[in-house]
């Protein structure tokens, strides 16, 4: 994982849930799970923890201090397929 505040492109698998309370065939569920989408996100690394990576879409600096962030989200490390440092 690149250093904190690096501009990155991360590919990850998002979790999903099937809505409704109706019974569904096991075959339909297997098909649905295989179709889980890959998410591609671009942002800046805010923190790296043991179980997740926190990213934001942008931040505001005052000198060398970050004073504000925009679009914060966290990705469980087990869901990350690749991380590339942007130039």
PDB file of N, CA and C in Angstrom:
ATOM      1  N   UNK A   1       0.862  -1.182   0.000  1.00  0.00           N
ATOM      2  CA  UNK A   1       0.000   0.000   0.000  1.00  0.00           C
ATOM      3  C   UNK A   1       0.896   1.230   0.000  1.00  0.00           C
ATOM      4  N   UNK A   2       0.632   2.173  -0.898  1.00  0.00           N
ATOM      5  CA  UNK A   2       1.435   3.403  -0.946  1.00  0.00           C
ATOM      6  C   UNK A   2       1.338   4.208   0.361  1.00  0.00           C
ATOM      7  N   UNK A   3       2.231   5.183   0.556  1.00  0.00           N
ATOM      8  CA  UNK A   3       2.237   5.992   1.779  1.00  0.00           C
ATOM      9  C   UNK A   3       0.955   6.828   1.948  1.00  0.00           C
ATOM     10  N   UNK A   4       0.719   7.295   3.180  1.00  0.00           N
ATOM     11  CA  UNK A   4      -0.418   8.173   3.458  1.00  0.00           C
ATOM     12  C   UNK A   4      -0.425   9.374   2.523  1.00  0.00           C
ATOM     13  N   UNK A   5      -1.603   9.807   2.156  1.00  0.00           N
ATOM     14  CA  UNK A   5      -1.875  10.977   1.307  1.00  0.00           C
ATOM     15  C   UNK A   5      -1.506  10.760  -0.152  1.00  0.00           C
ATOM     16  N   UNK A   6      -1.082   9.541  -0.505  1.00  0.00           N
ATOM     17  CA  UNK A   6      -0.796   9.241  -1.917  1.00  0.00           C
ATOM     18  C   UNK A   6      -2.089   9.270  -2.716  1.00  0.00           C
ATOM     19  N   UNK A   7      -1.984   9.720  -3.952  1.00  0.00           N
ATOM     20  CA  UNK A   7      -3.108   9.698  -4.894  1.00  0.00           C
ATOM     21  C   UNK A   7      -3.128   8.302  -5.508  1.00  0.00           C
ATOM     22  N   UNK A   8      -4.255   7.585  -5.362  1.00  0.00           N
ATOM     23  CA  UNK A   8      -4.299   6.183  -5.768  1.00  0.00           C
ATOM     24  C   UNK A   8      -5.507   5.851  -6.642  1.00  0.00           C
ATOM     25  N   UNK A   9      -5.390   4.740  -7.339  1.00  0.00           N
ATOM     26  CA  UNK A   9      -6.501   4.084  -8.036  1.00  0.00           C
ATOM     27  C   UNK A   9      -6.628   2.719  -7.367  1.00  0.00           C
ATOM     28  N   UNK A  10      -7.808   2.434  -6.784  1.00  0.00           N
ATOM     29  CA  UNK A  10      -8.013   1.173  -6.085  1.00  0.00           C
ATOM     30  C   UNK A  10      -9.181   0.419  -6.719  1.00  0.00           C
ATOM     31  N   UNK A  11      -8.983  -0.862  -6.959  1.00  0.00           N
ATOM     32  CA  UNK A  11     -10.038  -1.742  -7.472  1.00  0.00           C
ATOM     33  C   UNK A  11     -10.431  -2.671  -6.335  1.00  0.00           C
ATOM     34  N   UNK A  12     -11.748  -2.739  -6.070  1.00  0.00           N
ATOM     35  CA  UNK A  12     -12.225  -3.527  -4.942  1.00  0.00           C
ATOM     36  C   UNK A  12     -13.603  -4.103  -5.239  1.00  0.00           C
ATOM     37  N   UNK A  13     -13.953  -5.141  -4.481  1.00  0.00           N
ATOM     38  CA  UNK A  13     -15.255  -5.789  -4.607  1.00  0.00           C
ATOM     39  C   UNK A  13     -16.175  -5.211  -3.545  1.00  0.00           C
ATOM     40  N   UNK A  14     -17.325  -4.748  -3.969  1.00  0.00           N
ATOM     41  CA  UNK A  14     -18.296  -4.187  -3.044  1.00  0.00           C
ATOM     42  C   UNK A  14     -19.235  -5.277  -2.544  1.00  0.00           C
ATOM     43  N   UNK A  15     -19.657  -5.158  -1.313  1.00  0.00           N
ATOM     44  CA  UNK A  15     -20.655  -6.095  -0.792  1.00  0.00           C
ATOM     45  C   UNK A  15     -22.040  -5.659  -1.263  1.00  0.00           C
ATOM     46  N   UNK A  16     -22.947  -6.603  -1.336  1.00  0.00           N
ATOM     47  CA  UNK A  16     -24.303  -6.308  -1.783  1.00  0.00           C
ATOM     48  C   UNK A  16     -25.262  -7.179  -0.991  1.00  0.00           C
ATOM     49  N   UNK A  17     -26.516  -6.779  -0.972  1.00  0.00           N
ATOM     50  CA  UNK A  17     -27.534  -7.620  -0.350  1.00  0.00           C
ATOM     51  C   UNK A  17     -28.732  -7.699  -1.287  1.00  0.00           C
ATOM     52  N   UNK A  18     -29.399  -8.813  -1.234  1.00  0.00           N
ATOM     53  CA  UNK A  18     -30.576  -9.028  -2.069  1.00  0.00           C
ATOM     54  C   UNK A  18     -31.795  -8.588  -1.271  1.00  0.00           C
ATOM     55  N   UNK A  19     -32.554  -7.659  -1.804  1.00  0.00           N
ATOM     56  CA  UNK A  19     -33.711  -7.115  -1.101  1.00  0.00           C
ATOM     57  C   UNK A  19     -34.920  -8.041  -1.203  1.00  0.00           C
ATOM     58  N   UNK A  20     -35.780  -7.944  -0.214  1.00  0.00           N
ATOM     59  CA  UNK A  20     -37.005  -8.723  -0.226  1.00  0.00           C
ATOM     60  C   UNK A  20     -36.903  -9.937   0.669  1.00  0.00           C
ATOM     61  N   UNK A  21     -38.043 -10.486   1.000  1.00  0.00           N
ATOM     62  CA  UNK A  21     -38.051 -11.626   1.911  1.00  0.00           C
ATOM     63  C   UNK A  21     -38.511 -12.907   1.227  1.00  0.00           C
ATOM     64  N   UNK A  22     -38.658 -12.866  -0.088  1.00  0.00           N
ATOM     65  CA  UNK A  22     -39.120 -14.055  -0.812  1.00  0.00           C
ATOM     66  C   UNK A  22     -38.018 -15.104  -0.876  1.00  0.00           C
ATOM     67  N   UNK A  23     -38.402 -16.352  -0.888  1.00  0.00           N
ATOM     68  CA  UNK A  23     -37.452 -17.440  -1.063  1.00  0.00           C
ATOM     69  C   UNK A  23     -36.837 -17.354  -2.448  1.00  0.00           C
ATOM     70  N   UNK A  24     -35.567 -17.700  -2.535  1.00  0.00           N
ATOM     71  CA  UNK A  24     -34.835 -17.661  -3.801  1.00  0.00           C
ATOM     72  C   UNK A  24     -34.128 -19.001  -3.968  1.00  0.00           C
ATOM     73  N   UNK A  25     -34.060 -19.480  -5.195  1.00  0.00           N
ATOM     74  CA  UNK A  25     -33.363 -20.750  -5.422  1.00  0.00           C
ATOM     75  C   UNK A  25     -31.862 -20.565  -5.188  1.00  0.00           C
ATOM     76  N   UNK A  26     -31.223 -21.623  -4.732  1.00  0.00           N
ATOM     77  CA  UNK A  26     -29.783 -21.591  -4.478  1.00  0.00           C
ATOM     78  C   UNK A  26     -29.021 -21.278  -5.769  1.00  0.00           C
ATOM     79  N   UNK A  27     -29.477 -21.807  -6.889  1.00  0.00           N
ATOM     80  CA  UNK A  27     -28.832 -21.534  -8.176  1.00  0.00           C
ATOM     81  C   UNK A  27     -28.862 -20.059  -8.517  1.00  0.00           C
ATOM     82  N   UNK A  28     -29.997 -19.386  -8.260  1.00  0.00           N
ATOM     83  CA  UNK A  28     -30.097 -17.947  -8.511  1.00  0.00           C
ATOM     84  C   UNK A  28     -29.138 -17.161  -7.621  1.00  0.00           C
ATOM     85  N   UNK A  29     -29.011 -17.601  -6.376  1.00  0.00           N
ATOM     86  CA  UNK A  29     -28.106 -16.915  -5.448  1.00  0.00           C
ATOM     87  C   UNK A  29     -26.665 -17.064  -5.925  1.00  0.00           C
ATOM     88  N   UNK A  30     -26.267 -18.264  -6.337  1.00  0.00           N
ATOM     89  CA  UNK A  30     -24.894 -18.475  -6.830  1.00  0.00           C
ATOM     90  C   UNK A  30     -24.603 -17.582  -8.027  1.00  0.00           C
ATOM     91  N   UNK A  31     -25.559 -17.465  -8.956  1.00  0.00           N
ATOM     92  CA  UNK A  31     -25.384 -16.589 -10.128  1.00  0.00           C
ATOM     93  C   UNK A  31     -25.235 -15.144  -9.703  1.00  0.00           C
ATOM     94  N   UNK A  32     -26.068 -14.728  -8.763  1.00  0.00           N
ATOM     95  CA  UNK A  32     -26.061 -13.340  -8.299  1.00  0.00           C
ATOM     96  C   UNK A  32     -24.718 -13.005  -7.644  1.00  0.00           C
ATOM     97  N   UNK A  33     -24.210 -13.916  -6.795  1.00  0.00           N
ATOM     98  CA  UNK A  33     -22.945 -13.674  -6.101  1.00  0.00           C
ATOM     99  C   UNK A  33     -21.791 -13.603  -7.092  1.00  0.00           C
ATOM    100  N   UNK A  34     -21.791 -14.438  -8.114  1.00  0.00           N
ATOM    101  CA  UNK A  34     -20.724 -14.404  -9.122  1.00  0.00           C
ATOM    102  C   UNK A  34     -20.715 -13.093  -9.888  1.00  0.00           C
ATOM    103  N   UNK A  35     -21.849 -12.408  -9.912  1.00  0.00           N
ATOM    104  CA  UNK A  35     -21.940 -11.150 -10.643  1.00  0.00           C
ATOM    105  C   UNK A  35     -21.612  -9.917  -9.836  1.00  0.00           C
ATOM    106  N   UNK A  36     -21.129 -10.083  -8.592  1.00  0.00           N
ATOM    107  CA  UNK A  36     -20.786  -8.915  -7.784  1.00  0.00           C
ATOM    108  C   UNK A  36     -19.798  -8.035  -8.543  1.00  0.00           C
ATOM    109  N   UNK A  37     -20.031  -6.754  -8.507  1.00  0.00           N
ATOM    110  CA  UNK A  37     -19.242  -5.848  -9.317  1.00  0.00           C
ATOM    111  C   UNK A  37     -17.923  -5.419  -8.712  1.00  0.00           C
ATOM    112  N   UNK A  38     -16.992  -5.160  -9.576  1.00  0.00           N
ATOM    113  CA  UNK A  38     -15.732  -4.556  -9.164  1.00  0.00           C
ATOM    114  C   UNK A  38     -15.922  -3.051  -9.211  1.00  0.00           C
ATOM    115  N   UNK A  39     -15.440  -2.399  -8.177  1.00  0.00           N
ATOM    116  CA  UNK A  39     -15.536  -0.951  -8.071  1.00  0.00           C
ATOM    117  C   UNK A  39     -14.145  -0.380  -8.316  1.00  0.00           C
ATOM    118  N   UNK A  40     -14.065   0.669  -9.104  1.00  0.00           N
ATOM    119  CA  UNK A  40     -12.814   1.394  -9.329  1.00  0.00           C
ATOM    120  C   UNK A  40     -12.963   2.777  -8.718  1.00  0.00           C
ATOM    121  N   UNK A  41     -12.087   3.112  -7.795  1.00  0.00           N
ATOM    122  CA  UNK A  41     -12.137   4.411  -7.124  1.00  0.00           C
ATOM    123  C   UNK A  41     -10.780   5.080  -7.225  1.00  0.00           C
ATOM    124  N   UNK A  42     -10.812   6.403  -7.291  1.00  0.00           N
ATOM    125  CA  UNK A  42      -9.590   7.207  -7.282  1.00  0.00           C
ATOM    126  C   UNK A  42      -9.704   8.165  -6.108  1.00  0.00           C
ATOM    127  N   UNK A  43      -8.643   8.277  -5.334  1.00  0.00           N
ATOM    128  CA  UNK A  43      -8.674   9.175  -4.185  1.00  0.00           C
ATOM    129  C   UNK A  43      -7.318   9.251  -3.514  1.00  0.00           C
ATOM    130  N   UNK A  44      -7.329   9.730  -2.274  1.00  0.00           N
ATOM    131  CA  UNK A  44      -6.111   9.918  -1.489  1.00  0.00           C
ATOM    132  C   UNK A  44      -6.205   9.084  -0.215  1.00  0.00           C
ATOM    133  N   UNK A  45      -5.125   8.411   0.144  1.00  0.00           N
ATOM    134  CA  UNK A  45      -5.118   7.589   1.347  1.00  0.00           C
ATOM    135  C   UNK A  45      -5.093   8.486   2.584  1.00  0.00           C
ATOM    136  N   UNK A  46      -6.120   8.319   3.444  1.00  0.00           N
ATOM    137  CA  UNK A  46      -6.158   9.051   4.709  1.00  0.00           C
ATOM    138  C   UNK A  46      -5.564   8.229   5.842  1.00  0.00           C
ATOM    139  N   UNK A  47      -5.875   6.922   5.852  1.00  0.00           N
ATOM    140  CA  UNK A  47      -5.307   6.065   6.892  1.00  0.00           C
ATOM    141  C   UNK A  47      -5.275   4.615   6.425  1.00  0.00           C
ATOM    142  N   UNK A  48      -4.330   3.875   7.008  1.00  0.00           N
ATOM    143  CA  UNK A  48      -4.199   2.441   6.761  1.00  0.00           C
ATOM    144  C   UNK A  48      -4.282   1.766   8.120  1.00  0.00           C
ATOM    145  N   UNK A  49      -5.309   0.976   8.337  1.00  0.00           N
ATOM    146  CA  UNK A  49      -5.480   0.261   9.596  1.00  0.00           C
ATOM    147  C   UNK A  49      -5.292  -1.229   9.331  1.00  0.00           C
ATOM    148  N   UNK A  50      -5.366  -2.030  10.373  1.00  0.00           N
ATOM    149  CA  UNK A  50      -5.199  -3.476  10.228  1.00  0.00           C
ATOM    150  C   UNK A  50      -6.256  -4.108   9.337  1.00  0.00           C
ATOM    151  N   UNK A  51      -7.468  -3.566   9.344  1.00  0.00           N
ATOM    152  CA  UNK A  51      -8.568  -4.214   8.638  1.00  0.00           C
ATOM    153  C   UNK A  51      -9.157  -3.390   7.507  1.00  0.00           C
ATOM    154  N   UNK A  52      -8.767  -2.115   7.375  1.00  0.00           N
ATOM    155  CA  UNK A  52      -9.365  -1.304   6.320  1.00  0.00           C
ATOM    156  C   UNK A  52      -8.446  -0.160   5.877  1.00  0.00           C
ATOM    157  N   UNK A  53      -8.769   0.346   4.698  1.00  0.00           N
ATOM    158  CA  UNK A  53      -8.084   1.491   4.099  1.00  0.00           C
ATOM    159  C   UNK A  53      -9.108   2.612   3.984  1.00  0.00           C
ATOM    160  N   UNK A  54      -8.792   3.791   4.511  1.00  0.00           N
ATOM    161  CA  UNK A  54      -9.702   4.930   4.421  1.00  0.00           C
ATOM    162  C   UNK A  54      -9.171   5.896   3.365  1.00  0.00           C
ATOM    163  N   UNK A  55     -10.060   6.271   2.455  1.00  0.00           N
ATOM    164  CA  UNK A  55      -9.722   7.081   1.283  1.00  0.00           C
ATOM    165  C   UNK A  55     -10.649   8.292   1.239  1.00  0.00           C
ATOM    166  N   UNK A  56     -10.189   9.381   0.657  1.00  0.00           N
ATOM    167  CA  UNK A  56     -11.064  10.537   0.410  1.00  0.00           C
ATOM    168  C   UNK A  56     -10.868  10.992  -1.034  1.00  0.00           C
ATOM    169  N   UNK A  57     -11.853  11.724  -1.543  1.00  0.00           N
ATOM    170  CA  UNK A  57     -11.750  12.204  -2.920  1.00  0.00           C
ATOM    171  C   UNK A  57     -10.934  13.487  -3.021  1.00  0.00           C
ATOM    172  N   UNK A  58     -10.766  14.178  -1.906  1.00  0.00           N
ATOM    173  CA  UNK A  58      -9.951  15.389  -1.915  1.00  0.00           C
ATOM    174  C   UNK A  58      -9.759  15.906  -0.503  1.00  0.00           C
ATOM    175  N   UNK A  59      -8.753  16.770  -0.324  1.00  0.00           N
ATOM    176  CA  UNK A  59      -8.549  17.376   0.978  1.00  0.00           C
ATOM    177  C   UNK A  59      -8.014  18.790   0.826  1.00  0.00           C
ATOM    178  N   UNK A  60      -8.161  19.565   1.912  1.00  0.00           N
ATOM    179  CA  UNK A  60      -7.710  20.956   1.944  1.00  0.00           C
ATOM    180  C   UNK A  60      -6.549  21.053   2.924  1.00  0.00           C
ATOM    181  N   UNK A  61      -5.474  21.672   2.483  1.00  0.00           N
ATOM    182  CA  UNK A  61      -4.297  21.879   3.325  1.00  0.00           C
ATOM    183  C   UNK A  61      -4.211  23.331   3.758  1.00  0.00           C
ATOM    184  N   UNK A  62      -3.710  23.533   4.970  1.00  0.00           N
ATOM    185  CA  UNK A  62      -3.231  24.840   5.417  1.00  0.00           C
ATOM    186  C   UNK A  62      -1.779  24.597   5.788  1.00  0.00           C
ATOM    187  N   UNK A  63      -0.896  24.976   4.898  1.00  0.00           N
ATOM    188  CA  UNK A  63       0.510  24.618   5.060  1.00  0.00           C
ATOM    189  C   UNK A  63       0.645  23.124   4.837  1.00  0.00           C
ATOM    190  N   UNK A  64       1.235  22.419   5.812  1.00  0.00           N
ATOM    191  CA  UNK A  64       1.388  20.965   5.698  1.00  0.00           C
ATOM    192  C   UNK A  64       0.290  20.208   6.445  1.00  0.00           C
ATOM    193  N   UNK A  65      -0.640  20.941   7.049  1.00  0.00           N
ATOM    194  CA  UNK A  65      -1.703  20.312   7.836  1.00  0.00           C
ATOM    195  C   UNK A  65      -2.982  20.150   7.014  1.00  0.00           C
ATOM    196  N   UNK A  66      -3.576  18.954   7.069  1.00  0.00           N
ATOM    197  CA  UNK A  66      -4.876  18.714   6.417  1.00  0.00           C
ATOM    198  C   UNK A  66      -5.955  19.239   7.358  1.00  0.00           C
ATOM    199  N   UNK A  67      -6.785  20.160   6.859  1.00  0.00           N
ATOM    200  CA  UNK A  67      -7.827  20.764   7.699  1.00  0.00           C
ATOM    201  C   UNK A  67      -9.242  20.377   7.267  1.00  0.00           C
ATOM    202  N   UNK A  68      -9.385  19.756   6.114  1.00  0.00           N
ATOM    203  CA  UNK A  68     -10.705  19.330   5.658  1.00  0.00           C
ATOM    204  C   UNK A  68     -10.589  18.242   4.617  1.00  0.00           C
ATOM    205  N   UNK A  69     -11.614  17.371   4.587  1.00  0.00           N
ATOM    206  CA  UNK A  69     -11.630  16.283   3.615  1.00  0.00           C
ATOM    207  C   UNK A  69     -13.013  16.196   2.975  1.00  0.00           C
ATOM    208  N   UNK A  70     -13.048  15.607   1.787  1.00  0.00           N
ATOM    209  CA  UNK A  70     -14.287  15.455   1.028  1.00  0.00           C
ATOM    210  C   UNK A  70     -14.414  14.009   0.573  1.00  0.00           C
ATOM    211  N   UNK A  71     -15.612  13.453   0.616  1.00  0.00           N
ATOM    212  CA  UNK A  71     -15.885  12.132   0.056  1.00  0.00           C
ATOM    213  C   UNK A  71     -15.124  11.007   0.714  1.00  0.00           C
ATOM    214  N   UNK A  72     -15.218  10.886   2.032  1.00  0.00           N
ATOM    215  CA  UNK A  72     -14.479   9.856   2.768  1.00  0.00           C
ATOM    216  C   UNK A  72     -15.208   8.517   2.688  1.00  0.00           C
ATOM    217  N   UNK A  73     -14.470   7.451   2.421  1.00  0.00           N
ATOM    218  CA  UNK A  73     -15.020   6.099   2.469  1.00  0.00           C
ATOM    219  C   UNK A  73     -13.933   5.135   2.909  1.00  0.00           C
ATOM    220  N   UNK A  74     -14.364   3.992   3.449  1.00  0.00           N
ATOM    221  CA  UNK A  74     -13.435   2.999   3.971  1.00  0.00           C
ATOM    222  C   UNK A  74     -13.675   1.668   3.271  1.00  0.00           C
ATOM    223  N   UNK A  75     -12.598   0.976   2.919  1.00  0.00           N
ATOM    224  CA  UNK A  75     -12.683  -0.296   2.206  1.00  0.00           C
ATOM    225  C   UNK A  75     -12.010  -1.367   3.060  1.00  0.00           C
ATOM    226  N   UNK A  76     -12.707  -2.468   3.375  1.00  0.00           N
ATOM    227  CA  UNK A  76     -12.038  -3.570   4.073  1.00  0.00           C
ATOM    228  C   UNK A  76     -10.884  -4.096   3.217  1.00  0.00           C
ATOM    229  N   UNK A  77      -9.735  -4.341   3.842  1.00  0.00           N
ATOM    230  CA  UNK A  77      -8.557  -4.775   3.088  1.00  0.00           C
ATOM    231  C   UNK A  77      -8.804  -6.063   2.316  1.00  0.00           C
ATOM    232  N   UNK A  78      -9.623  -6.957   2.843  1.00  0.00           N
ATOM    233  CA  UNK A  78      -9.905  -8.214   2.158  1.00  0.00           C
ATOM    234  C   UNK A  78     -10.677  -8.048   0.864  1.00  0.00           C
ATOM    235  N   UNK A  79     -11.291  -6.866   0.656  1.00  0.00           N
ATOM    236  CA  UNK A  79     -12.061  -6.605  -0.564  1.00  0.00           C
ATOM    237  C   UNK A  79     -11.219  -5.960  -1.659  1.00  0.00           C
ATOM    238  N   UNK A  80     -10.020  -5.506  -1.317  1.00  0.00           N
ATOM    239  CA  UNK A  80      -9.158  -4.797  -2.273  1.00  0.00           C
ATOM    240  C   UNK A  80      -8.460  -5.799  -3.187  1.00  0.00           C
ATOM    241  N   UNK A  81      -8.612  -5.576  -4.499  1.00  0.00           N
ATOM    242  CA  UNK A  81      -7.949  -6.433  -5.485  1.00  0.00           C
ATOM    243  C   UNK A  81      -6.641  -5.833  -5.964  1.00  0.00           C
ATOM    244  N   UNK A  82      -6.578  -4.497  -6.099  1.00  0.00           N
ATOM    245  CA  UNK A  82      -5.330  -3.856  -6.510  1.00  0.00           C
ATOM    246  C   UNK A  82      -5.331  -2.395  -6.096  1.00  0.00           C
ATOM    247  N   UNK A  83      -4.121  -1.866  -5.876  1.00  0.00           N
ATOM    248  CA  UNK A  83      -3.927  -0.453  -5.585  1.00  0.00           C
ATOM    249  C   UNK A  83      -2.749   0.007  -6.423  1.00  0.00           C
ATOM    250  N   UNK A  84      -2.954   1.089  -7.160  1.00  0.00           N
ATOM    251  CA  UNK A  84      -1.863   1.670  -7.949  1.00  0.00           C
ATOM    252  C   UNK A  84      -1.711   3.131  -7.563  1.00  0.00           C
ATOM    253  N   UNK A  85      -0.472   3.547  -7.359  1.00  0.00           N
ATOM    254  CA  UNK A  85      -0.195   4.945  -7.070  1.00  0.00           C
ATOM    255  C   UNK A  85      -0.304   5.744  -8.349  1.00  0.00           C
ATOM    256  N   UNK A  86      -1.061   6.834  -8.310  1.00  0.00           N
ATOM    257  CA  UNK A  86      -1.221   7.712  -9.467  1.00  0.00           C
ATOM    258  C   UNK A  86      -0.040   8.672  -9.506  1.00  0.00           C
ATOM    259  N   UNK A  87       0.237   9.180 -10.689  1.00  0.00           N
ATOM    260  CA  UNK A  87       1.325  10.156 -10.818  1.00  0.00           C
ATOM    261  C   UNK A  87       0.790  11.546 -10.708  1.00  0.00           C
TER     262      UNK A  87
END
